[in-house]
mmCIF file of N, CA, C and O in Angstrom:
data_model
loop_
_atom_site.group_PDB
_atom_site.id
_atom_site.type_symbol
_atom_site.label_atom_id
_atom_site.label_comp_id
_atom_site.label_asym_id
_atom_site.label_seq_id
_atom_site.Cartn_x
_atom_site.Cartn_y
_atom_site.Cartn_z
ATOM 1 N N UNK Q 1 166.833 41.047 89.104
ATOM 2 C CA UNK Q 1 167.022 40.675 87.701
ATOM 3 C C UNK Q 1 167.289 39.184 87.534
ATOM 4 O O UNK Q 1 166.700 38.536 86.678
ATOM 5 N N UNK Q 2 168.137 38.626 88.358
ATOM 6 C CA UNK Q 2 168.499 37.205 88.318
ATOM 7 C C UNK Q 2 167.274 36.340 88.603
ATOM 8 O O UNK Q 2 167.032 35.327 87.937
ATOM 9 N N UNK Q 3 166.436 36.730 89.604
ATOM 10 C CA UNK Q 3 165.317 35.960 90.044
ATOM 11 C C UNK Q 3 164.258 35.953 88.905
ATOM 12 O O UNK Q 3 163.605 34.938 88.657
ATOM 13 N N UNK Q 4 164.091 37.026 88.247
ATOM 14 C CA UNK Q 4 163.143 37.147 87.121
ATOM 15 C C UNK Q 4 163.559 36.199 85.988
ATOM 16 O O UNK Q 4 162.703 35.563 85.399
ATOM 17 N N UNK Q 5 164.862 36.220 85.713
ATOM 18 C CA UNK Q 5 165.382 35.271 84.662
ATOM 19 C C UNK Q 5 165.087 33.841 85.003
ATOM 20 O O UNK Q 5 164.558 33.131 84.137
ATOM 21 N N UNK Q 6 165.287 33.492 86.261
ATOM 22 C CA UNK Q 6 165.097 32.071 86.593
ATOM 23 C C UNK Q 6 163.576 31.779 86.616
ATOM 24 O O UNK Q 6 163.200 30.655 86.327
ATOM 25 N N UNK Q 7 162.738 32.672 86.991
ATOM 26 C CA UNK Q 7 161.298 32.410 86.943
ATOM 27 C C UNK Q 7 160.823 32.196 85.497
ATOM 28 O O UNK Q 7 159.990 31.427 85.199
ATOM 29 N N UNK Q 8 161.412 32.966 84.582
ATOM 30 C CA UNK Q 8 161.039 32.839 83.160
ATOM 31 C C UNK Q 8 161.551 31.442 82.668
ATOM 32 O O UNK Q 8 160.788 30.724 81.928
ATOM 33 N N UNK Q 9 162.778 31.107 83.035
ATOM 34 C CA UNK Q 9 163.319 29.823 82.644
ATOM 35 C C UNK Q 9 162.503 28.663 83.166
ATOM 36 O O UNK Q 9 162.270 27.619 82.555
ATOM 37 N N UNK Q 10 161.948 28.780 84.416
ATOM 38 C CA UNK Q 10 161.061 27.744 85.012
ATOM 39 C C UNK Q 10 159.833 27.588 84.321
ATOM 40 O O UNK Q 10 159.336 26.465 84.068
ATOM 41 N N UNK Q 11 159.249 28.723 83.840
ATOM 42 C CA UNK Q 11 157.984 28.589 82.996
ATOM 43 C C UNK Q 11 158.244 27.886 81.704
ATOM 44 O O UNK Q 11 157.516 27.150 81.168
ATOM 45 N N UNK Q 12 159.392 28.244 81.021
ATOM 46 C CA UNK Q 12 159.737 27.627 79.770
ATOM 47 C C UNK Q 12 159.979 26.123 79.951
ATOM 48 O O UNK Q 12 159.547 25.274 79.157
ATOM 49 N N UNK Q 13 160.651 25.788 81.086
ATOM 50 C CA UNK Q 13 160.935 24.399 81.364
ATOM 51 C C UNK Q 13 159.617 23.594 81.486
ATOM 52 O O UNK Q 13 159.440 22.452 81.045
ATOM 53 N N UNK Q 14 158.648 24.247 82.162
ATOM 54 C CA UNK Q 14 157.341 23.587 82.479
ATOM 55 C C UNK Q 14 156.652 23.308 81.105
ATOM 56 O O UNK Q 14 155.932 22.270 80.969
ATOM 57 N N UNK Q 15 156.757 24.224 80.130
ATOM 58 C CA UNK Q 15 156.050 24.059 78.931
ATOM 59 C C UNK Q 15 156.786 23.065 77.941
ATOM 60 O O UNK Q 15 156.130 22.338 77.247
ATOM 61 N N UNK Q 16 158.111 23.144 77.936
ATOM 62 C CA UNK Q 16 158.838 22.401 76.903
ATOM 63 C C UNK Q 16 159.295 21.012 77.409
ATOM 64 O O UNK Q 16 159.100 20.021 76.672
ATOM 65 N N UNK Q 17 159.951 20.938 78.552
ATOM 66 C CA UNK Q 17 160.534 19.699 78.987
ATOM 67 C C UNK Q 17 159.565 18.720 79.549
ATOM 68 O O UNK Q 17 158.529 19.152 80.153
ATOM 69 N N UNK Q 18 159.831 17.423 79.404
ATOM 70 C CA UNK Q 18 158.809 16.446 79.948
ATOM 71 C C UNK Q 18 158.874 16.318 81.396
ATOM 72 O O UNK Q 18 159.950 16.560 82.051
ATOM 73 N N UNK Q 19 157.754 16.021 82.001
ATOM 74 C CA UNK Q 19 157.686 15.769 83.415
ATOM 75 C C UNK Q 19 157.754 14.264 83.754
ATOM 76 O O UNK Q 19 156.922 13.502 83.377
ATOM 77 N N UNK Q 20 158.885 13.879 84.291
ATOM 78 C CA UNK Q 20 159.138 12.391 84.608
ATOM 79 C C UNK Q 20 158.324 12.023 85.822
ATOM 80 O O UNK Q 20 158.140 10.796 86.037
ATOM 81 N N UNK Q 21 157.885 12.918 86.645
ATOM 82 C CA UNK Q 21 157.066 12.585 87.790
ATOM 83 C C UNK Q 21 155.732 12.040 87.404
ATOM 84 O O UNK Q 21 155.270 11.046 87.812
ATOM 85 N N UNK Q 22 155.231 12.693 86.367
ATOM 86 C CA UNK Q 22 153.868 12.278 85.835
ATOM 87 C C UNK Q 22 153.985 10.921 85.093
ATOM 88 O O UNK Q 22 153.035 10.164 85.060
ATOM 89 N N UNK Q 23 155.147 10.612 84.519
ATOM 90 C CA UNK Q 23 155.387 9.354 83.849
ATOM 91 C C UNK Q 23 155.827 8.206 84.853
ATOM 92 O O UNK Q 23 156.085 7.152 84.366
ATOM 93 N N UNK Q 24 155.982 8.615 86.094
ATOM 94 C CA UNK Q 24 156.339 7.607 87.188
ATOM 95 C C UNK Q 24 157.662 6.993 86.850
ATOM 96 O O UNK Q 24 157.936 5.776 86.977
ATOM 97 N N UNK Q 25 158.692 7.807 86.520
ATOM 98 C CA UNK Q 25 160.029 7.315 86.146
ATOM 99 C C UNK Q 25 160.755 6.920 87.367
ATOM 100 O O UNK Q 25 160.737 7.682 88.353
ATOM 101 N N UNK Q 26 161.363 5.744 87.407
ATOM 102 C CA UNK Q 26 162.236 5.303 88.465
ATOM 103 C C UNK Q 26 163.586 5.904 88.282
ATOM 104 O O UNK Q 26 164.266 5.608 87.211
ATOM 105 N N UNK Q 27 164.146 6.660 89.209
ATOM 106 C CA UNK Q 27 165.425 7.344 89.080
ATOM 107 C C UNK Q 27 166.529 6.314 88.909
ATOM 108 O O UNK Q 27 167.548 6.705 88.313
ATOM 109 N N UNK Q 28 166.472 5.192 89.516
ATOM 110 C CA UNK Q 28 167.504 4.226 89.359
ATOM 111 C C UNK Q 28 167.654 3.670 87.918
ATOM 112 O O UNK Q 28 168.669 3.083 87.597
ATOM 113 N N UNK Q 29 166.547 3.843 87.139
ATOM 114 C CA UNK Q 29 166.475 3.227 85.821
ATOM 115 C C UNK Q 29 166.571 4.381 84.701
ATOM 116 O O UNK Q 29 166.463 4.067 83.584
ATOM 117 N N UNK Q 30 166.736 5.580 85.182
ATOM 118 C CA UNK Q 30 166.813 6.759 84.281
ATOM 119 C C UNK Q 30 168.091 6.748 83.472
ATOM 120 O O UNK Q 30 169.144 6.456 83.981
ATOM 121 N N UNK Q 31 167.997 7.126 82.251
ATOM 122 C CA UNK Q 31 169.204 7.264 81.378
ATOM 123 C C UNK Q 31 169.922 8.541 81.755
ATOM 124 O O UNK Q 31 169.435 9.385 82.536
ATOM 125 N N UNK Q 32 171.104 8.707 81.192
ATOM 126 C CA UNK Q 32 171.900 9.904 81.573
ATOM 127 C C UNK Q 32 171.196 11.186 80.974
ATOM 128 O O UNK Q 32 171.196 12.254 81.554
ATOM 129 N N UNK Q 33 170.542 11.032 79.827
ATOM 130 C CA UNK Q 33 169.752 12.164 79.271
ATOM 131 C C UNK Q 33 168.681 12.587 80.180
ATOM 132 O O UNK Q 33 168.536 13.779 80.410
ATOM 133 N N UNK Q 34 167.961 11.626 80.714
ATOM 134 C CA UNK Q 34 166.854 11.922 81.613
ATOM 135 C C UNK Q 34 167.340 12.530 82.886
ATOM 136 O O UNK Q 34 166.787 13.500 83.505
ATOM 137 N N UNK Q 35 168.531 12.019 83.452
ATOM 138 C CA UNK Q 35 169.019 12.555 84.614
ATOM 139 C C UNK Q 35 169.517 14.002 84.482
ATOM 140 O O UNK Q 35 169.386 14.830 85.313
ATOM 141 N N UNK Q 36 170.046 14.259 83.260
ATOM 142 C CA UNK Q 36 170.480 15.677 82.939
ATOM 143 C C UNK Q 36 169.231 16.610 82.894
ATOM 144 O O UNK Q 36 169.342 17.739 83.491
ATOM 145 N N UNK Q 37 168.150 16.185 82.368
ATOM 146 C CA UNK Q 37 166.966 17.054 82.381
ATOM 147 C C UNK Q 37 166.439 17.208 83.826
ATOM 148 O O UNK Q 37 166.090 18.342 84.196
ATOM 149 N N UNK Q 38 166.509 16.185 84.621
ATOM 150 C CA UNK Q 38 166.033 16.259 85.992
ATOM 151 C C UNK Q 38 166.940 17.267 86.751
ATOM 152 O O UNK Q 38 166.472 18.146 87.511
ATOM 153 N N UNK Q 39 168.196 17.165 86.525
ATOM 154 C CA UNK Q 39 169.182 18.104 87.243
ATOM 155 C C UNK Q 39 168.977 19.523 86.778
ATOM 156 O O UNK Q 39 168.968 20.412 87.621
ATOM 157 N N UNK Q 40 168.742 19.724 85.501
ATOM 158 C CA UNK Q 40 168.516 21.104 84.970
ATOM 159 C C UNK Q 40 167.224 21.628 85.624
ATOM 160 O O UNK Q 40 167.258 22.847 86.034
ATOM 161 N N UNK Q 41 166.197 20.872 85.633
ATOM 162 C CA UNK Q 41 164.891 21.413 86.142
ATOM 163 C C UNK Q 41 165.081 21.698 87.652
ATOM 164 O O UNK Q 41 164.494 22.724 88.172
ATOM 165 N N UNK Q 42 165.786 20.869 88.352
ATOM 166 C CA UNK Q 42 166.024 21.139 89.738
ATOM 167 C C UNK Q 42 166.833 22.386 90.005
ATOM 168 O O UNK Q 42 166.401 23.235 90.873
ATOM 169 N N UNK Q 43 167.812 22.598 89.217
ATOM 170 C CA UNK Q 43 168.643 23.836 89.367
ATOM 171 C C UNK Q 43 167.873 25.081 89.094
ATOM 172 O O UNK Q 43 167.924 26.035 89.900
ATOM 173 N N UNK Q 44 167.114 25.061 88.015
ATOM 174 C CA UNK Q 44 166.281 26.272 87.643
ATOM 175 C C UNK Q 44 165.207 26.508 88.756
ATOM 176 O O UNK Q 44 164.998 27.608 89.225
ATOM 177 N N UNK Q 45 164.538 25.442 89.195
ATOM 178 C CA UNK Q 45 163.468 25.630 90.208
ATOM 179 C C UNK Q 45 163.994 26.151 91.560
ATOM 180 O O UNK Q 45 163.418 26.999 92.124
ATOM 181 N N UNK Q 46 165.160 25.599 92.034
ATOM 182 C CA UNK Q 46 165.644 26.036 93.247
ATOM 183 C C UNK Q 46 166.105 27.536 93.205
ATOM 184 O O UNK Q 46 165.954 28.275 94.162
ATOM 185 N N UNK Q 47 166.638 27.949 92.123
ATOM 186 C CA UNK Q 47 167.074 29.350 91.970
ATOM 187 C C UNK Q 47 165.885 30.300 91.709
ATOM 188 O O UNK Q 47 165.924 31.462 92.137
ATOM 189 N N UNK Q 48 164.781 29.749 91.196
ATOM 190 C CA UNK Q 48 163.637 30.584 90.969
ATOM 191 C C UNK Q 48 162.916 30.811 92.308
ATOM 192 O O UNK Q 48 162.222 31.874 92.560
ATOM 193 N N UNK Q 49 163.008 29.865 93.245
ATOM 194 C CA UNK Q 49 162.359 29.997 94.528
ATOM 195 C C UNK Q 49 163.143 30.806 95.545
ATOM 196 O O UNK Q 49 162.536 31.265 96.546
ATOM 197 N N UNK Q 50 164.350 30.993 95.365
ATOM 198 C CA UNK Q 50 165.230 31.790 96.385
ATOM 199 C C UNK Q 50 164.817 33.157 96.616
ATOM 200 O O UNK Q 50 164.288 34.003 96.020
#
């Protein structure tokens, strides 16, 4: 059940949240808002893959 939830959230993230990799964002110049989005996407992705 937990894995299904994280897979669903990962798909929603992919559709809604911006991809900073495609925008070639430098992490040292990212704002706190951008770092929060990166952290959230990382958390969801790692739990969806477990």
